[in-house]
Each structure stands twice: as C-alpha cells, then as structure tokens.
mmCIF file of C-alpha atoms and ligand atoms in Angstrom:
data_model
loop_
_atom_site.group_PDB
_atom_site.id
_atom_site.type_symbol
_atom_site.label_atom_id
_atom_site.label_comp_id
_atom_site.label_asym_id
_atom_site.label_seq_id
_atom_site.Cartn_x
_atom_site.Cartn_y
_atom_site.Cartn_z
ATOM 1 C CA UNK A 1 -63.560 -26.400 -64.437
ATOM 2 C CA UNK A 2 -63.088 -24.174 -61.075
ATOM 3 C CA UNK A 3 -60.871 -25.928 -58.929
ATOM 4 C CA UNK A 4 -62.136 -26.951 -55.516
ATOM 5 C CA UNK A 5 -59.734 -26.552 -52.412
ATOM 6 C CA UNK A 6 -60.056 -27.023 -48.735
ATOM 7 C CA UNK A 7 -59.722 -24.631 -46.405
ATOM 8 C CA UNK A 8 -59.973 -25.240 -42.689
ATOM 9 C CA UNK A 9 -63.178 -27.317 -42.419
ATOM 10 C CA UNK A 10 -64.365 -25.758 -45.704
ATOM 11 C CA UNK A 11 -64.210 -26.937 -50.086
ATOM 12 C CA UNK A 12 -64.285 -23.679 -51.677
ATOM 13 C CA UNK A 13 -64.164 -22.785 -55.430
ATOM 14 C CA UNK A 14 -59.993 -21.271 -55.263
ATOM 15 C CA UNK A 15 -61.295 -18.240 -56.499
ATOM 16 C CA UNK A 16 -63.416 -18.045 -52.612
ATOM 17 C CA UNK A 17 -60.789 -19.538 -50.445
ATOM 18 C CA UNK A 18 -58.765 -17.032 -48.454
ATOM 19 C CA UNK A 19 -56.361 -17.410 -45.332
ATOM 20 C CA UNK A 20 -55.386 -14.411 -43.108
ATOM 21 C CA UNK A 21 -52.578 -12.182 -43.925
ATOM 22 C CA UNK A 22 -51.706 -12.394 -39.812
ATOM 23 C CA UNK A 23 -50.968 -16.190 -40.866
ATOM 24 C CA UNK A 24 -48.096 -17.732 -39.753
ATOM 25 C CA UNK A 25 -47.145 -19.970 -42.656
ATOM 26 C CA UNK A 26 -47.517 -16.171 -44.633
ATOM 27 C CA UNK A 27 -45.228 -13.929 -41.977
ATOM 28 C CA UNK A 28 -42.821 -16.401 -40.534
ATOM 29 C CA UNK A 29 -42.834 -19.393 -42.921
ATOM 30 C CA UNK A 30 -44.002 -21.079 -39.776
ATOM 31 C CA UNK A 31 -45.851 -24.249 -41.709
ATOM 32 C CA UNK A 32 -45.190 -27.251 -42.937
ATOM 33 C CA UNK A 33 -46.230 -29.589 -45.887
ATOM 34 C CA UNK A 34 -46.842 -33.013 -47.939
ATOM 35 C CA UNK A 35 -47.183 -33.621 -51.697
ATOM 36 C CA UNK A 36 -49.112 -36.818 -52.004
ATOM 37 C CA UNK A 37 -49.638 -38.033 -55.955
ATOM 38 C CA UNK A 38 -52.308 -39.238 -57.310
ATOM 39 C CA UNK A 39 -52.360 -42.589 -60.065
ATOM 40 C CA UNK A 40 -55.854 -44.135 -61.297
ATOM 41 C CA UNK A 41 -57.584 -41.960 -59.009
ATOM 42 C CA UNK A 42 -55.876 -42.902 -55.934
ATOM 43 C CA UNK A 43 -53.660 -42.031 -53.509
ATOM 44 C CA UNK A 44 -49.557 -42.968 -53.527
ATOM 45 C CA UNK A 45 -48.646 -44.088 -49.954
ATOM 46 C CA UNK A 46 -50.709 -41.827 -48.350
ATOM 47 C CA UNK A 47 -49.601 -43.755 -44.801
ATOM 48 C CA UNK A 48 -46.077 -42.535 -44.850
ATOM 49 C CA UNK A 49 -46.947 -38.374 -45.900
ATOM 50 C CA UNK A 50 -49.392 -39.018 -42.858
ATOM 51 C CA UNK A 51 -46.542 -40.505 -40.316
ATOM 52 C CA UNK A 52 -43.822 -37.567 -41.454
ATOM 53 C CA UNK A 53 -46.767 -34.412 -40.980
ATOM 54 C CA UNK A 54 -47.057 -35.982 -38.013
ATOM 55 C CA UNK A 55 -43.346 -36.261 -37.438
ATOM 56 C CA UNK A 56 -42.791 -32.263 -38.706
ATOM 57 C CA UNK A 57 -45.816 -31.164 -36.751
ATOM 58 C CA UNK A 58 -44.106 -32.735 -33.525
ATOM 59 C CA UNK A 59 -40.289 -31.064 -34.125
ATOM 60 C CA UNK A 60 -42.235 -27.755 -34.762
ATOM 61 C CA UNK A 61 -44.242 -28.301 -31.172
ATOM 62 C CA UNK A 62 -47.328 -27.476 -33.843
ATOM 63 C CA UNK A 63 -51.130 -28.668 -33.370
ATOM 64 C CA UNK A 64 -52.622 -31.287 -35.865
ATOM 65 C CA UNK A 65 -55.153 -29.668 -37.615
ATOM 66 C CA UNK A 66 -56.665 -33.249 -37.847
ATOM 67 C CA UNK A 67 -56.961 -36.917 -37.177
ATOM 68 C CA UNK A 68 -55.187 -38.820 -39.888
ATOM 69 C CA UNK A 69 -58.573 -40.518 -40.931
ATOM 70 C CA UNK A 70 -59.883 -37.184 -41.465
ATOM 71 C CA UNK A 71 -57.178 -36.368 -43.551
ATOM 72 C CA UNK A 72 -57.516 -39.173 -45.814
ATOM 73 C CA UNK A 73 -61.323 -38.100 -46.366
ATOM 74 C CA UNK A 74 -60.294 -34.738 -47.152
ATOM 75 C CA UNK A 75 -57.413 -36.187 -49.515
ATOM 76 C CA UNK A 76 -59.830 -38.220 -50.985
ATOM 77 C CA UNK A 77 -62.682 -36.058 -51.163
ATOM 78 C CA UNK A 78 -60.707 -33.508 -53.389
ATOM 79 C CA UNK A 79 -59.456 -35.660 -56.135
ATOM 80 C CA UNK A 80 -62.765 -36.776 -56.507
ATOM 81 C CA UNK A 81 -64.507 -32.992 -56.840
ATOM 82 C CA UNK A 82 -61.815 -32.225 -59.165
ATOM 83 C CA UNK A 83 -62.102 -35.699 -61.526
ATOM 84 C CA UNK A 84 -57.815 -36.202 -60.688
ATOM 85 C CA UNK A 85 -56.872 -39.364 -62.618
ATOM 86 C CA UNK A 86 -53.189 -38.268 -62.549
ATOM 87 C CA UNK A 87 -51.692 -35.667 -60.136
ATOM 88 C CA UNK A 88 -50.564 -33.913 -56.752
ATOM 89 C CA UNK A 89 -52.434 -32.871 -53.873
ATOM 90 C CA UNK A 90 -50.453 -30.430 -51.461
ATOM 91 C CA UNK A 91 -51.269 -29.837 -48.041
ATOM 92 C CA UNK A 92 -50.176 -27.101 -45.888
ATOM 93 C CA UNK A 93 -50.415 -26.855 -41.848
ATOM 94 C CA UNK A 94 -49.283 -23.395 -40.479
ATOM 95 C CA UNK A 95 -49.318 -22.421 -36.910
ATOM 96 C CA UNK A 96 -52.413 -20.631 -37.573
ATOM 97 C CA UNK A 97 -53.078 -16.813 -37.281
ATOM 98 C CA UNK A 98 -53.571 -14.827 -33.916
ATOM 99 C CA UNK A 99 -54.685 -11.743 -35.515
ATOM 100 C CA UNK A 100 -50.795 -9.954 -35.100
ATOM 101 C CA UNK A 101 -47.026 -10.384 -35.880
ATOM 102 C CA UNK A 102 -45.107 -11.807 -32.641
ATOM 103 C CA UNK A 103 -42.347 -13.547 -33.000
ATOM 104 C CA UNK A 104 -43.486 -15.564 -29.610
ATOM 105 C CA UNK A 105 -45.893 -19.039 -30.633
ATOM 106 C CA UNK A 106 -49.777 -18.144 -29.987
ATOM 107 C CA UNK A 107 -51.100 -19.938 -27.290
ATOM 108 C CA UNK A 108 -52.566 -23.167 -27.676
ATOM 109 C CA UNK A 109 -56.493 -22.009 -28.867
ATOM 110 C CA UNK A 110 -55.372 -20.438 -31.780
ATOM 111 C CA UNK A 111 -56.045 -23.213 -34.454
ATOM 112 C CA UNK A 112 -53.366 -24.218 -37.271
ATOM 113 C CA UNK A 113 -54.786 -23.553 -40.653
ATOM 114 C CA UNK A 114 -55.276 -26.193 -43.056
ATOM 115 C CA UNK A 115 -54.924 -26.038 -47.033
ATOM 116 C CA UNK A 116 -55.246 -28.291 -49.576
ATOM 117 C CA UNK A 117 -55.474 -28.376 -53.129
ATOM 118 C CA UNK A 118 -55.372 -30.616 -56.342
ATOM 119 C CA UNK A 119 -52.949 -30.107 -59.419
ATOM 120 C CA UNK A 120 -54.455 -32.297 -62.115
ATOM 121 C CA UNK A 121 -50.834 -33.601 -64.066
ATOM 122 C CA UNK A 122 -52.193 -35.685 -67.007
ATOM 123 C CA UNK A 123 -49.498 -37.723 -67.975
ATOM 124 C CA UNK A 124 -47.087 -37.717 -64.783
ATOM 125 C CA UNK A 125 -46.172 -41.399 -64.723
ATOM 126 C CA UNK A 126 -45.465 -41.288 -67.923
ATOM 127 C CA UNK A 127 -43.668 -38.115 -68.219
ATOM 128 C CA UNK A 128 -41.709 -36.605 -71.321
ATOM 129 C CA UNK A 129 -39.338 -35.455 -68.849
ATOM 130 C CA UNK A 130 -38.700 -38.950 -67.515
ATOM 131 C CA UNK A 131 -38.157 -40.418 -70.733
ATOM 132 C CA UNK A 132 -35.068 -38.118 -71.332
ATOM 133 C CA UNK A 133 -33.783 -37.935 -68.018
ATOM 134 C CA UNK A 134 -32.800 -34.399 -66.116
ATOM 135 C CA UNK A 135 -29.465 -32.562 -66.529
ATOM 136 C CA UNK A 136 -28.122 -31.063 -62.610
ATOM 137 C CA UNK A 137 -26.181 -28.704 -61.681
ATOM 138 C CA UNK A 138 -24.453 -28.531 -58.142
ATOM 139 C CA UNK A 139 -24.496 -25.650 -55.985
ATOM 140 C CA UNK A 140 -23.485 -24.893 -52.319
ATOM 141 C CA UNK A 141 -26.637 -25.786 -49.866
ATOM 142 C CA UNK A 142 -27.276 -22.994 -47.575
ATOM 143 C CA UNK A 143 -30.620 -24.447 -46.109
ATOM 144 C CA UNK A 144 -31.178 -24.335 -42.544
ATOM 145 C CA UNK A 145 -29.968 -27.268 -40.111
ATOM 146 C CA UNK A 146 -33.639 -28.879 -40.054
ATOM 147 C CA UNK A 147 -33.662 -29.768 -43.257
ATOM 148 C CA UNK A 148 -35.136 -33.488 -42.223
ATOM 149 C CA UNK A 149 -38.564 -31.421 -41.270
ATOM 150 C CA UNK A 150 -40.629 -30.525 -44.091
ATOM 151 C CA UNK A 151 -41.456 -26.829 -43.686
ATOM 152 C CA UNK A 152 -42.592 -24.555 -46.164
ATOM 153 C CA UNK A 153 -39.300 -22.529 -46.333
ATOM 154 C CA UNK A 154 -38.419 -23.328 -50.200
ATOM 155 C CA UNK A 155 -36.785 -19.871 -50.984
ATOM 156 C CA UNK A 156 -33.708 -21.132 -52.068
ATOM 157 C CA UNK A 157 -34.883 -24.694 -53.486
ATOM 158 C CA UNK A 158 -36.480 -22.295 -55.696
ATOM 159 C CA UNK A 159 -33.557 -20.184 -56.417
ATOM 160 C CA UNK A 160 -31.665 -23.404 -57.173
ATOM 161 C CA UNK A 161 -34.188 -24.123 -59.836
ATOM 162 C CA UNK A 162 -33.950 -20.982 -61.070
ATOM 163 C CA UNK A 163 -29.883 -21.416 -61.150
ATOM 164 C CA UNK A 164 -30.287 -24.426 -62.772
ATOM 165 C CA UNK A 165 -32.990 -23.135 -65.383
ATOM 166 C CA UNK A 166 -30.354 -20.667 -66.112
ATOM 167 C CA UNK A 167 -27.119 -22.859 -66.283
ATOM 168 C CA UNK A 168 -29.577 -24.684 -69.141
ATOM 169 C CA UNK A 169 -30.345 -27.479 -66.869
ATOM 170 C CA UNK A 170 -33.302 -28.993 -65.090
ATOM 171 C CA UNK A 171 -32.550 -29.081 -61.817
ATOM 172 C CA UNK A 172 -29.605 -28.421 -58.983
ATOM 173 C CA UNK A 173 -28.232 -30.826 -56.567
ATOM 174 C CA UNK A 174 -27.016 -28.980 -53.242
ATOM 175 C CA UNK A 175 -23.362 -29.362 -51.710
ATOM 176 C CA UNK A 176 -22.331 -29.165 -48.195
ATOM 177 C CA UNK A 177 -19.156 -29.519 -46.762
ATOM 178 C CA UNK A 178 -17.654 -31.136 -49.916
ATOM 179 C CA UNK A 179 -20.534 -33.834 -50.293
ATOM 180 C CA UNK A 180 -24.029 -33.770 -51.531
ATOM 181 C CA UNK A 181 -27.049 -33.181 -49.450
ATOM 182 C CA UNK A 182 -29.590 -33.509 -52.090
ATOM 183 C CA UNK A 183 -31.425 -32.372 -54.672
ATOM 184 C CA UNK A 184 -33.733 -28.924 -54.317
ATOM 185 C CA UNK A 185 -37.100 -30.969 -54.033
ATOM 186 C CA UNK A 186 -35.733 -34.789 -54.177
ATOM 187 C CA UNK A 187 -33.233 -37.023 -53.066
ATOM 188 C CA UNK A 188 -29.937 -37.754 -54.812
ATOM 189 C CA UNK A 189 -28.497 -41.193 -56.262
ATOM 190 C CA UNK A 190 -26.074 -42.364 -58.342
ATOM 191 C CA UNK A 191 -24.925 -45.851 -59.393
ATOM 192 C CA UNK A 192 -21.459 -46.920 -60.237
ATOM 193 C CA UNK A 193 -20.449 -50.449 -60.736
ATOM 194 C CA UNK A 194 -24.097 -51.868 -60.109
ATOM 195 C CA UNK A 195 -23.636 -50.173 -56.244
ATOM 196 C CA UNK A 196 -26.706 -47.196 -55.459
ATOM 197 C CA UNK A 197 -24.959 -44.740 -53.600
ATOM 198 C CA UNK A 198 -27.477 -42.441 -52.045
ATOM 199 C CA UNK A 199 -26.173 -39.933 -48.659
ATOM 200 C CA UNK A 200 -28.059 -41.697 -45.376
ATOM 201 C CA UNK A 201 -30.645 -40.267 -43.520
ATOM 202 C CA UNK A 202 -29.862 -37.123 -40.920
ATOM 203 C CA UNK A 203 -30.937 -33.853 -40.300
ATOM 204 C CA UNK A 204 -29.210 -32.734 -43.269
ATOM 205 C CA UNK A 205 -31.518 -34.543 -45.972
ATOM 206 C CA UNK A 206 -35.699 -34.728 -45.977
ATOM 207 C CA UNK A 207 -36.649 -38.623 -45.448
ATOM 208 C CA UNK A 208 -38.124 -38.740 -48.682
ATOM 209 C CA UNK A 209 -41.065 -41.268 -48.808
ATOM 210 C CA UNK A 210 -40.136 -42.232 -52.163
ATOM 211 C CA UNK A 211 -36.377 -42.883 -50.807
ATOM 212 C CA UNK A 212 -37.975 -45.024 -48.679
ATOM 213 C CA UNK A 213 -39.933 -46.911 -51.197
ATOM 214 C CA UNK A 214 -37.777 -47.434 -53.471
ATOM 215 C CA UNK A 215 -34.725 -48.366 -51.224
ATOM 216 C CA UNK A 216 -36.463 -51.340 -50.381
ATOM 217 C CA UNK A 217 -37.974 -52.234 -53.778
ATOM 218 C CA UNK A 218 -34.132 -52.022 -54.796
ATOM 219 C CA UNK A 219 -33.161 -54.444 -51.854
ATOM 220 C CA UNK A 220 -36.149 -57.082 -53.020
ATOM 221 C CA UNK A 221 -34.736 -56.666 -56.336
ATOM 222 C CA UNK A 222 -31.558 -57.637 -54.829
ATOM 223 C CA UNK A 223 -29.486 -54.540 -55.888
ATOM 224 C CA UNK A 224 -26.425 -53.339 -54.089
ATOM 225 C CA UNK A 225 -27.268 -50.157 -51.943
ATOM 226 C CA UNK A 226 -24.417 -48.326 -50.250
ATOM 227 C CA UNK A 227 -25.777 -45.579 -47.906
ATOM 228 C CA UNK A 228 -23.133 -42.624 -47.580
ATOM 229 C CA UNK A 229 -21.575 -39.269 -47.792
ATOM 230 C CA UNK A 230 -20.762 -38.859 -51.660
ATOM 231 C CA UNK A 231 -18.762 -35.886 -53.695
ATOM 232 C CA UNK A 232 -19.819 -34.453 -57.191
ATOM 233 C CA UNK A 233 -17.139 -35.802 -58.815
ATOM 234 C CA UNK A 234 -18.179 -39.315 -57.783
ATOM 235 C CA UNK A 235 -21.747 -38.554 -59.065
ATOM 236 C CA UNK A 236 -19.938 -37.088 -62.305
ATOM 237 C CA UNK A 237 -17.896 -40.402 -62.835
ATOM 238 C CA UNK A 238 -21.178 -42.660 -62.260
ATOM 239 C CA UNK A 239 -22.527 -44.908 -64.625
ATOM 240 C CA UNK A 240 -26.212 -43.430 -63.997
ATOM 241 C CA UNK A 241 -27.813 -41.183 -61.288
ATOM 242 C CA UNK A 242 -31.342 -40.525 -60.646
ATOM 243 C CA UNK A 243 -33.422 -38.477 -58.137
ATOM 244 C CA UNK A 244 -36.405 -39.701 -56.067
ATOM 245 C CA UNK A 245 -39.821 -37.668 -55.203
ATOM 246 C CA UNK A 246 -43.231 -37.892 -54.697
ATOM 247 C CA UNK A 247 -44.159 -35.965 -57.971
ATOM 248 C CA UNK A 248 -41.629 -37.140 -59.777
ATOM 249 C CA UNK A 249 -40.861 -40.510 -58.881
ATOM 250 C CA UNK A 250 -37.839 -42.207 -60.000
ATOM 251 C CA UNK A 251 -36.425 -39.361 -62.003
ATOM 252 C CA UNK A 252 -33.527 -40.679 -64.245
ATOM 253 C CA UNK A 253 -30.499 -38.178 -64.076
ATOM 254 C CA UNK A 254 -28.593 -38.154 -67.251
ATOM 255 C CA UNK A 255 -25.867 -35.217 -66.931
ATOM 256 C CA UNK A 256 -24.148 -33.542 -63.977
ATOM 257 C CA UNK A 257 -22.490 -30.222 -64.079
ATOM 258 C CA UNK A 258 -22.094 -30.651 -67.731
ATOM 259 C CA UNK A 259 -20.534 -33.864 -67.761
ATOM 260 C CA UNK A 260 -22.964 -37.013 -69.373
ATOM 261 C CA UNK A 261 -23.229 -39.698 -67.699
ATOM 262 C CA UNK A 262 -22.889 -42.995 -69.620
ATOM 263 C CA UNK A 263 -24.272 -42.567 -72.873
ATOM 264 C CA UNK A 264 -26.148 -39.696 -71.936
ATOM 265 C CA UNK A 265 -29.698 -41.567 -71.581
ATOM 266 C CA UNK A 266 -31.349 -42.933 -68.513
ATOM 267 C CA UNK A 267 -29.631 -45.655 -67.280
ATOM 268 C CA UNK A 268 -30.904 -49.312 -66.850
ATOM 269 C CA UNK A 269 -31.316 -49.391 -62.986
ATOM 270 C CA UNK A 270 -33.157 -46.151 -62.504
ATOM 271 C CA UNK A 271 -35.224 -47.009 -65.470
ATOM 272 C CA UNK A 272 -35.989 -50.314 -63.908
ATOM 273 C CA UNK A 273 -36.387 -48.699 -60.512
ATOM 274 C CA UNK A 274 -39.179 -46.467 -61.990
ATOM 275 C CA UNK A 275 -40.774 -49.400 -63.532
ATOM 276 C CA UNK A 276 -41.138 -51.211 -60.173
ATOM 277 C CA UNK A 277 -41.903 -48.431 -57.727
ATOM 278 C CA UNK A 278 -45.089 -47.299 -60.272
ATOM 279 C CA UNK A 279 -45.959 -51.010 -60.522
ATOM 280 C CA UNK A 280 -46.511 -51.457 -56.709
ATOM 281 C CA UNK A 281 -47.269 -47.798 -55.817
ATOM 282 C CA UNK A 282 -50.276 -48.582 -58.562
ATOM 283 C CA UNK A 283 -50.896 -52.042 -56.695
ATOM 284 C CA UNK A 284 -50.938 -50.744 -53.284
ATOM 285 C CA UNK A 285 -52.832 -47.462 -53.695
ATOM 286 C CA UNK A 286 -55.690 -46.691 -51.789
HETATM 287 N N1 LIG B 301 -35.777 -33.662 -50.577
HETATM 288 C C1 LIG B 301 -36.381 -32.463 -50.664
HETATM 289 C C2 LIG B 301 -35.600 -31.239 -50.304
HETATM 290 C C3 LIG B 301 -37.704 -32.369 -51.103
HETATM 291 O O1 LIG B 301 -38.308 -31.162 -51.184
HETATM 292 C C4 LIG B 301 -38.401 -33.542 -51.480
HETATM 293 C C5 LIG B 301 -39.808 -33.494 -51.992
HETATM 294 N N2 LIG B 301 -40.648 -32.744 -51.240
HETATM 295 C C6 LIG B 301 -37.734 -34.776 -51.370
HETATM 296 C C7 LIG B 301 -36.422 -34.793 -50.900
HETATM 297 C C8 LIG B 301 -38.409 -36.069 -51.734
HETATM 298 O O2 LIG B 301 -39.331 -36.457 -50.742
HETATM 299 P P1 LIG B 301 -40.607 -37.322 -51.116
HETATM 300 O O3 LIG B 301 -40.101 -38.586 -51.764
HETATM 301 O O4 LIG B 301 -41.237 -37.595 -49.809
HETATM 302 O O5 LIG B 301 -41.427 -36.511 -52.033
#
C-alpha cells in the first residue's frame, strides 16, 4: 500500500508530495517537530506534543501552521488512510520557503510548511528490543544550547547512533560538563537503591512527554524520584537504567559503556514502569 502523507493543506500518495528546495527546514534546519505514537489505532497523549509545538514554535518566533484541533484531524485522518494499528506519526513545521537563501526570517506572509507522515511499527509496544533491554555508550554532547526546543537539527543524535552502532551498542547517552544530558532521542534514568535518578528539566535536556508521563505514574506508584545532575559512573554502578520516548516508551537499559548493569536484564522498576505507562497511555488515548 502507497503511503499517504500531508502536505500543507494537501494527503498525497509520498511518491506526489514535494516541498521546495528554497525551504527553510531544508537550507537552515529552521523547523521543528513531534513524534506522536500510535496504539489500537489511536493517538498517545496527543495534548502534550500539541502544548510543546506550540512551545518550540513560540522560542523560534515561528507561525503555527494550524489550530491544534486541526491538527488532531490531520493526525487522525492519516492513521486512518494508512490502516496504523501500531506506530509513529511525525510532523514537521519549517519556517516555510520565500523562494531564496537569506539568512534574515521571511516576513510574516510567507507560510510555514507542514508535513506529516505515518510509519506503520507492527509490534512497537511489544518490542523485541524492549524485551532485552539497550546497551549505551556515553559520548561528549556537543548540541546547541536550545536543546529544550525540539528542532529538526539531529546531525549529531544521528552520529551518536552511528557511534554507538559501531561501539556494538544500541544507543549513546550524551555528556556535558562531567554529567549526563541525555540520551540522542530520549531521556536518561537510572535507579540505584529503589531511588530514579533522572537530570531535571533545563535548556540542556528536551521535556520529553514521556518523562513527563511516566514521572508521575512513578510518583502514584509511590517510587522514590530524585531529580538531578548525574555522572556515568553513577549510571554504571546502578542497579537498572532505562530511557524514556515517545517511540520507544519505557526503554529498559541493560549495559553502559560496557559495564552490565545488575544481572544484565531489564530491571524490575523500568519493566514495571513500561507496564503502567502502556496501560494508561492505552486507557487514555484518543
Ligand atoms: N530527548 C531527545 C533528545 C529526544 O530526541 C527525544 C525524543 N524526540 C526525547 C528526549 C524524548 O521525548 P518524548 O518523550 O517527548 O518523545
């Protein structure tokens, strides 16, 4: 089956759908982004990916594209034209194009561009990947200072991954000025002691909507949360670790920097933690 995208107003077959080369989001990396999953058809706290686009569009000075009920439709709209039981839709919002490369921010007519599109993930909640828990690596995190606004500037994310794919792990955690920030597409825990250690929200780290989620599933399941800066070598002499995203979930972490953690399985809490956050993001989808 063809998949069916949006494109500024527009559901095209991918093959038809086409934005400018003059785009910003293409030239400058001028856009910004959600990843919204998709469970039984429906849509995983699609309020709080609203709220932060909202949020990034605002830091960036950037046009909405849309009302937030249009948004939904659109959402909505997709996973049904492309049957998505399970799976991501990503959304993009660039500055638009204005038919040239300045540097200077078009003036206010020229309209942000709009993108979605579905990835159909059979399987994601209950994911291989999840069941044997991810080996990181650390590496120094060279991002830019904004990191709290969720632009489309993944270069080195991606070169992280690709460090990590080549250290033989799944996935690198990033390091700056002796403590972690967090990991290249999700947020970094680790639990020692029965105590979730996770670094606390800044312009450092993205506010994660599954952080968010899950840090206050943990507190109703009255676990002990501690909210600050935290080394490698802490995460290295944890009992467990895990990672939180919106495609991922609760991602148990079994192994950092070559060292397992525990027995070297996915430890009780974040395996619990997964448990809950699927059972109410299941219950509360819309
Ligand atoms: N940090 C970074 C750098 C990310 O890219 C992501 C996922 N986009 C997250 C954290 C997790 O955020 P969320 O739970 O909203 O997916």
């Amino acid at each position: 089956m063809t998949r069916t995208v949006y494109v500024n107003g527009e559901y095209l077959p991918e093959t038809e759908a086409t934005v400018s080369i003059f785009d910003r989001g293409f030239l400058f990396a001028d856009a910004v982004y959600e990843v919204t999953s998709v469970l039984d058809g429906k849509l995983i706290d699609f309020e709080g990916h609203a709220v932060r686009l909202e949020r990034s569009l605002n830091e960036l000075d950037m046009q909405a594209p849309c009302t937030k009920e249009e948004l939904l439709e659109i959402h909505r709209k997709l996973v049904e034209l492309n049957g998505i039981e399970e799976g991501l839709i990503y959304l993009q919002v660039s500055r638009g194009s204005d038919g040239d490369r300045d540097f200077v921010f078009p003036s206010e007519d020229t309209k942000p561009t709009l993108v979605l599109f579905t990835q159909n993930k059979p399987g994601l909640a209950n994911s291989s990947a999840a069941q044997k828990g991810a080996k990181v690596i650390s590496i120094e995190d060279i991002r830019w200072g904004r990191r709290d606004i969720k632009t489309v500037q993944l270069l080195y994310p991606s070169m992280g991954k690709m460090m990590a794919k080549a250290a033989g792990a799944d996935d690198a955690w990033m390091i700056e000025d002796g403590y972690v920030t967090e990991g290249t597409s999700n947020n970094a825990y680790y639990v020692k002691d029965g105590v979730i250690v996770t670094r606390p929200l800044s312009n450092d780290i993205l506010h994660g909507i599954t952080r968010k989620a899950v840090l206050r599933l943990a507190e109703e399941a009255q676990m002990k949360i501690e909210e600050r800066l935290f080394t490698i070598d802490e995460a290295k002499e944890a009992d467990e670790a895990f990672t939180t995203s919106a495609s991922a979930f609760v991602m148990p972490v079994v192994e950092v920097d070559g060292v397992a953690l525990g027995d070297g399985t996915p430890g009780p809490i974040a395996k619990r933690l997964r448990e809950i956050y699927l059972e109410e993001s299941r219950a509360q989808a819309i």
